[in-house]
XYZ file of C-alpha atoms in Angstrom:
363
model
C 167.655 -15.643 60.458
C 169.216 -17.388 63.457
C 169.114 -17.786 67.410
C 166.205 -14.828 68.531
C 168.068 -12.430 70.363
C 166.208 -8.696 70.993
C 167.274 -5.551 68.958
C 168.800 -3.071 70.740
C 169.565 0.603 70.473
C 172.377 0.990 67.697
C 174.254 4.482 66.333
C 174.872 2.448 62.778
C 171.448 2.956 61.584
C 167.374 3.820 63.063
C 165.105 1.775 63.521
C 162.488 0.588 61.039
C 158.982 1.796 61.243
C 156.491 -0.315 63.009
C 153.674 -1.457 60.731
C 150.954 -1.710 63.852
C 150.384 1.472 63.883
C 146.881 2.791 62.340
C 143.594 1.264 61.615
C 142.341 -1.190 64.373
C 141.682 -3.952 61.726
C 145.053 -3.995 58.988
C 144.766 -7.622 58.057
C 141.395 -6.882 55.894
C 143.725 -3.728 54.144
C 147.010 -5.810 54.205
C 145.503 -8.588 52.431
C 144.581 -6.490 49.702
C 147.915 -6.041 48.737
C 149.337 -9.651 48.887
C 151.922 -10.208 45.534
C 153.340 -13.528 44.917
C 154.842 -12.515 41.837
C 152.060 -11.480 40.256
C 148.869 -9.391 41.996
C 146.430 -11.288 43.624
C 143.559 -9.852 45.800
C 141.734 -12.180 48.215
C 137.810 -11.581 48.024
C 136.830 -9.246 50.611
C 136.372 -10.120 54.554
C 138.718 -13.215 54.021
C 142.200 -12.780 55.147
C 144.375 -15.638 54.500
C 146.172 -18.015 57.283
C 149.561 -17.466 56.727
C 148.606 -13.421 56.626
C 146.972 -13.669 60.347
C 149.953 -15.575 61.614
C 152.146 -13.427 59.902
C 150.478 -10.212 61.545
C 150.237 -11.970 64.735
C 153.748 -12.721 64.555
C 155.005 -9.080 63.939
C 152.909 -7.462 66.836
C 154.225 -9.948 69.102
C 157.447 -8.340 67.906
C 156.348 -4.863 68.134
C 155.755 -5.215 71.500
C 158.170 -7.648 73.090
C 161.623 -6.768 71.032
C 161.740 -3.088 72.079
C 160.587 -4.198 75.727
C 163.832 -7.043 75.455
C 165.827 -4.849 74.218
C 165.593 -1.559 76.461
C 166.856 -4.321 79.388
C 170.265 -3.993 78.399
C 172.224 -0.962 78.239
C 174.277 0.091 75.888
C 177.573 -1.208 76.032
C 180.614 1.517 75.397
C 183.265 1.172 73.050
C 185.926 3.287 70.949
C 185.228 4.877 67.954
C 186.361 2.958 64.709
C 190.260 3.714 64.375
C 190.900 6.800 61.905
C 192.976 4.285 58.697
C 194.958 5.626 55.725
C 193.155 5.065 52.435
C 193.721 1.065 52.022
C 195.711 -0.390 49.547
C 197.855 -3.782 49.342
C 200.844 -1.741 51.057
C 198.656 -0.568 53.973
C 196.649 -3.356 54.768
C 198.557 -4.916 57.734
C 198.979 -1.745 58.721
C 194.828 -1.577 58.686
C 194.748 -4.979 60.565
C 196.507 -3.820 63.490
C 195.563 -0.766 64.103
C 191.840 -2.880 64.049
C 193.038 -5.018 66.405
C 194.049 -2.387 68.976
C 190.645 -0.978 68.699
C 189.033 -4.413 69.533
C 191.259 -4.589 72.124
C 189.974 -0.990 73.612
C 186.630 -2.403 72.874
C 187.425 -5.600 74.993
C 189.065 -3.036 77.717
C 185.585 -1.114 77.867
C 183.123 -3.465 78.069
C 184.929 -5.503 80.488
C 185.170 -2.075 82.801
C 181.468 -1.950 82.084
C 180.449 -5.199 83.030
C 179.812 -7.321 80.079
C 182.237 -10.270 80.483
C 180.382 -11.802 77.207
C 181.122 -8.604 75.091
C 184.476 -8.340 76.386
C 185.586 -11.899 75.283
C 184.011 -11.166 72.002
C 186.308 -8.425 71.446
C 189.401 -10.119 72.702
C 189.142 -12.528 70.337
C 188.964 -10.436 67.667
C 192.050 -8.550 68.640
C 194.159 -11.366 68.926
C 197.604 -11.608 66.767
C 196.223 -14.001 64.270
C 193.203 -12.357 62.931
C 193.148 -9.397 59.791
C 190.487 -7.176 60.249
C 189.610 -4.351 57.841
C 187.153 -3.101 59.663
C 185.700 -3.093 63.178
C 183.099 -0.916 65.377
C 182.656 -1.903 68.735
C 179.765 0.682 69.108
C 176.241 -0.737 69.575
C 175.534 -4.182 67.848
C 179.110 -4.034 66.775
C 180.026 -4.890 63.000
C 183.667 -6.259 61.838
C 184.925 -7.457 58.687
C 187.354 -10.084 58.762
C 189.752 -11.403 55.727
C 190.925 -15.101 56.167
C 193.686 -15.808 53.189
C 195.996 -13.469 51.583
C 193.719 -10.995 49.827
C 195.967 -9.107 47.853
C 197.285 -12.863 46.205
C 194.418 -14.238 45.839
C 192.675 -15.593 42.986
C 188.844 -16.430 44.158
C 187.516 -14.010 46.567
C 184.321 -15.505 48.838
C 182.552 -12.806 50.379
C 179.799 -14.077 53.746
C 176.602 -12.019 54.065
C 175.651 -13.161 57.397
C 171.657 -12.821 58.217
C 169.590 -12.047 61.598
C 171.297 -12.007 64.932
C 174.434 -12.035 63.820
C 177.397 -9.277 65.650
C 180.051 -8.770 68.242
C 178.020 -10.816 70.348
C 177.483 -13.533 68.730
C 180.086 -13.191 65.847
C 182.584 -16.461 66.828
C 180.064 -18.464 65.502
C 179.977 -15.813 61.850
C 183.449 -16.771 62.402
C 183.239 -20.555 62.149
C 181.555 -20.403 59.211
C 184.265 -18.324 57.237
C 186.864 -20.611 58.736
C 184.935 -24.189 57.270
C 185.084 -22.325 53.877
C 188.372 -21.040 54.076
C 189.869 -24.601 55.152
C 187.881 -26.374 52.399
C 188.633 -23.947 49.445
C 192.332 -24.172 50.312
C 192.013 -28.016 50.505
C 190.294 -28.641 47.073
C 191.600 -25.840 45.267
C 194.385 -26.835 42.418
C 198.157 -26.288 43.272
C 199.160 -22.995 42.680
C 195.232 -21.163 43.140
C 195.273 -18.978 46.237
C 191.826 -18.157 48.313
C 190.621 -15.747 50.836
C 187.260 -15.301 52.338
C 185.752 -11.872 53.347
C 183.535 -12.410 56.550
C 181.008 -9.581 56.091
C 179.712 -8.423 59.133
C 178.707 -4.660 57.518
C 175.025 -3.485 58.872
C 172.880 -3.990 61.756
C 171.307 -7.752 61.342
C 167.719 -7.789 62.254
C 166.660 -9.903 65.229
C 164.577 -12.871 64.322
C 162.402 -11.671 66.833
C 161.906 -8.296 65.596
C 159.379 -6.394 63.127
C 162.560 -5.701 60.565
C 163.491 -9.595 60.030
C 160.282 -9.126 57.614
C 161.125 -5.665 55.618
C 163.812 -4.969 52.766
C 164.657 -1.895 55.860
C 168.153 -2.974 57.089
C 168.792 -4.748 53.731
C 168.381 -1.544 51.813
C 170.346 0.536 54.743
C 173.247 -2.266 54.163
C 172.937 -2.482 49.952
C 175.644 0.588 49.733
C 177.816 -0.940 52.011
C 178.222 -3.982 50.682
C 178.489 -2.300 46.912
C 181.162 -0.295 48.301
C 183.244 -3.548 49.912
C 182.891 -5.214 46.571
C 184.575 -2.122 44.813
C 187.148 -1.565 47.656
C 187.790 -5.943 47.212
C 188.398 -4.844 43.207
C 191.000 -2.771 44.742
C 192.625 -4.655 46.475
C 192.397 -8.176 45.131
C 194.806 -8.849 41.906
C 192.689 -7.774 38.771
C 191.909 -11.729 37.628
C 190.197 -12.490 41.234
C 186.620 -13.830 40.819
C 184.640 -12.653 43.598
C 181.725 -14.791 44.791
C 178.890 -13.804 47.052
C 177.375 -15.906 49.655
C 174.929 -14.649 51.127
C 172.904 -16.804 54.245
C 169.240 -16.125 54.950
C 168.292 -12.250 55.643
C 171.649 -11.858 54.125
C 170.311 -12.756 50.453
C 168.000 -9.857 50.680
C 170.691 -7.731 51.553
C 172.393 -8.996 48.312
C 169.387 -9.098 46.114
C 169.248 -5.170 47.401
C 173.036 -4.589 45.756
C 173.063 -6.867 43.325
C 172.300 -4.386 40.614
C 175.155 -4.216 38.130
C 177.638 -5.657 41.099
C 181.176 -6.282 39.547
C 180.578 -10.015 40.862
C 180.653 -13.550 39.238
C 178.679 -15.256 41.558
C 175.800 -14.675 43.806
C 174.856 -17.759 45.744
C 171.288 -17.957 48.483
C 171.502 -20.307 50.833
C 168.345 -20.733 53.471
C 167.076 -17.950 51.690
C 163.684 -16.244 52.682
C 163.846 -14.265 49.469
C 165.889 -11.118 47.729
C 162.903 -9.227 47.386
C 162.746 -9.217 43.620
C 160.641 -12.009 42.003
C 163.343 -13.430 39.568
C 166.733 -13.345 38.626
C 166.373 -11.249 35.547
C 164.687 -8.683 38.332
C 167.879 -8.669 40.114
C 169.793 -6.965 37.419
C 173.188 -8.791 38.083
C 175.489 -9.912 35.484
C 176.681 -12.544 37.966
C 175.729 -16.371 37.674
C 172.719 -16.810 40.598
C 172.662 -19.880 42.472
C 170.444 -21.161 45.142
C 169.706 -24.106 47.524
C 167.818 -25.284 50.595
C 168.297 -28.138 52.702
C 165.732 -30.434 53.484
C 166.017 -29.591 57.085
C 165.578 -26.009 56.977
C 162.594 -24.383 58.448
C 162.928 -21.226 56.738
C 161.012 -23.819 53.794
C 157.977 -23.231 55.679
C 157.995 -19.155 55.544
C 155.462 -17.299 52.953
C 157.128 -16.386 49.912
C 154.538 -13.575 49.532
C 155.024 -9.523 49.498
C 152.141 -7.651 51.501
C 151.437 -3.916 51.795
C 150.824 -3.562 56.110
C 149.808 0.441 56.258
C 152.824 1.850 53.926
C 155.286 -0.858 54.820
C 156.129 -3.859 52.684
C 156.287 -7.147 54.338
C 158.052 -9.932 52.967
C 160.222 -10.899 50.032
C 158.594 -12.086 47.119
C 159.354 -15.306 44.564
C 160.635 -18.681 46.337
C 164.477 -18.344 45.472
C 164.633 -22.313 45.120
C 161.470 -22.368 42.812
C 161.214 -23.009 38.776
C 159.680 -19.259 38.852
C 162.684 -17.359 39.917
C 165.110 -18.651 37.546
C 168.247 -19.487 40.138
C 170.778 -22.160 39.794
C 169.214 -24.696 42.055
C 172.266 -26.961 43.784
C 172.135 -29.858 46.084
C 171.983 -28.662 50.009
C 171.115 -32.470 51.246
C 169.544 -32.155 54.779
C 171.074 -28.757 55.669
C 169.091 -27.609 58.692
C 169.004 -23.778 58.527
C 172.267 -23.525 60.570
C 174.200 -26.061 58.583
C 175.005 -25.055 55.367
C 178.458 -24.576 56.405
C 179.150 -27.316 58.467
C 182.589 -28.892 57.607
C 181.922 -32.145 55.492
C 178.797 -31.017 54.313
C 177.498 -31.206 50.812
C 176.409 -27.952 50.940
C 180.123 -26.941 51.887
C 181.667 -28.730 49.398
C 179.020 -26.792 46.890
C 179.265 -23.278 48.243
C 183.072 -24.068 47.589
C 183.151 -25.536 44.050
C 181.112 -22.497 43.118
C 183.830 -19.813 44.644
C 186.319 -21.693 42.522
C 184.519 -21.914 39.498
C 183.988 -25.485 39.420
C 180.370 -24.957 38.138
C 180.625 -28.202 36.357
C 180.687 -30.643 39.563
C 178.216 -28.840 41.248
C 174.793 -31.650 41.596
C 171.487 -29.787 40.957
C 169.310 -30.074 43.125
């Protein structure tokens, strides 16, 4: 979740079905399907509080997203460069030719119009930063590799949630960069780092009817599988790769986490995976979880309902007893914070990328 901005039109992937279509009166039917980890049916004729805000919520979205986002236009921008198959030798060879494409991408957009876009891409095509990937089309999407992947020892990979691209993608960017500087700081002498800023499917808006559906999470599930094994690749062999995955991004991860060759998988602000345990996930990988004291996303249902064929919501409280998660100290994390430099949270997201399990404080 994050700032609201609108969805708008985007050639990575459709758009999810709206659940107001149908029957004049869906919260008597929806409520009928509520799970909280176990079925539960409210008696008939009473729908439950959260389950009328909730509906109220999404047709606001229905109708003022697609209204939001059909004000701006599409913004044009080069197709993703054509890249030999990547390996360690052909990496920097991957960065730059990245880099040229932002900087067609910055070219375009700024012919177009959109100053904002056009700085965006800039920055992302300047000398300093290693991109192995980047699509300027649409929302835009870019992953980013801070450290020396093909050295390094721990691996961090960010699964950035809603309202997160091109657009908005310096502050994606700040976040990887606190880790990055912090791992290198408090990681013993010789242990090299890099962290993997994921920015690999269309984010939801938080003001949007797919912020509360597993749809762009299960669209983006392959993708990320397939950057883990491509990581394996290129990564020595003794690398430990950790996910971190930040509010709608733990229900993408939830969504791969299925036999993932990972040793970590850590929710942070999370709303839910979408399964209503850890066992559920299927995941080898140690699965950690915290919430700041500050962060709103405390307040949202952790409930799965049946709207008309669509399933809204994302099941078991990751932070609770019930769903079986490593639960670490976030202090007062607001929902934005958990990687501010300095921060406990920080300090604990690190520790756990470097296999310091032992100092991390349960929460």
């Amino acid at each position: 979740m994050g700032q609201a901005r609108p969805d708008t039109a985007d050639p990575h992937s459709q758009a999810a079905p709206s659940p107001h279509e149908g029957p004049p009166d869906p919260a008597t039917e929806a409520a009928r399907g509520v799970r909280t980890g176990e079925e539960t049916r409210p008696k008939a004729g009473r729908t439950p509080a959260w389950l009328r805000a909730l509906l109220s919520a999404l047709l606001t979205a229905a109708i003022v997203a697609p209204l939001s986002g059909a004000a701006r236009p599409a913004i044009p921008a080069p197709p993703p460069a054509t890249l030999a198959p990547l390996a360690p030798s052909t990496l920097h060879t991957a960065y730059e030719a990245n880099r040229a494409d932002a900087a067609e991408a910055a070219r375009m957009a700024a012919a177009h119009g959109d100053t904002h876009r056009a700085a965006a891409d800039r920055a992302l095509a300047s000398p300093s930063r290693h991109l192995l990937s980047f699509d300027g089309r649409g929302a835009g999407q870019a992953t980013e590799i801070l450290g020396d992947l093909t050295r390094a020892d721990h691996v961090a990979v960010l699964v950035p949630g809603s309202d997160t691209s091109i657009d908005t993608y310096d502050r994606f960017h700040r976040a990887a960069a606190a880790l990055y500087e912090d791992l290198t700081h408090r990681a013993p002498g010789g242990t090299r780092v890099a962290v993997v800023a994921w920015l690999g499917y269309r984010t939801p808006g938080t003001v949007s009817t797919t912020v509360t559906t597993t749809t762009r999470a299960d669209e983006a599930a392959p993708r990320l599988r397939a950057l883990v094994r491509q990581l394996h690749t290129l990564a020595p062999a003794r690398a430990r790769v950790s996910l971190l995955c930040h509010s709608y991004g733990s229900v993408v991860c939830g969504r791969a986490a299925a036999g993932l060759p990972v040793d970590d998988i850590v929710l942070v602000g999370s709303p839910g995976t979408g399964a209503d345990s850890v066992a559920a996930l299927r995941t080898p990988a140690r699965v950690w979880a915290a919430r700041g004291s500050s962060d709103w996303v405390a307040h949202v249902p952790h409930v799965r309902a049946d709207l008309l064929g669509v399933t809204v919501g994302f099941g078991t409280d990751p932070v609770s007893r019930a769903f079986g998660a490593r639960v670490f100290d976030a202090a007062g994390a607001d929902h934005s914070g958990y990687f501010t430099p300095g921060s406990a949270s920080l300090a604990n997201l690190a520790r756990i990328t470097l296999g310091e399990t032992s100092e991390v404080p349960r929460a």
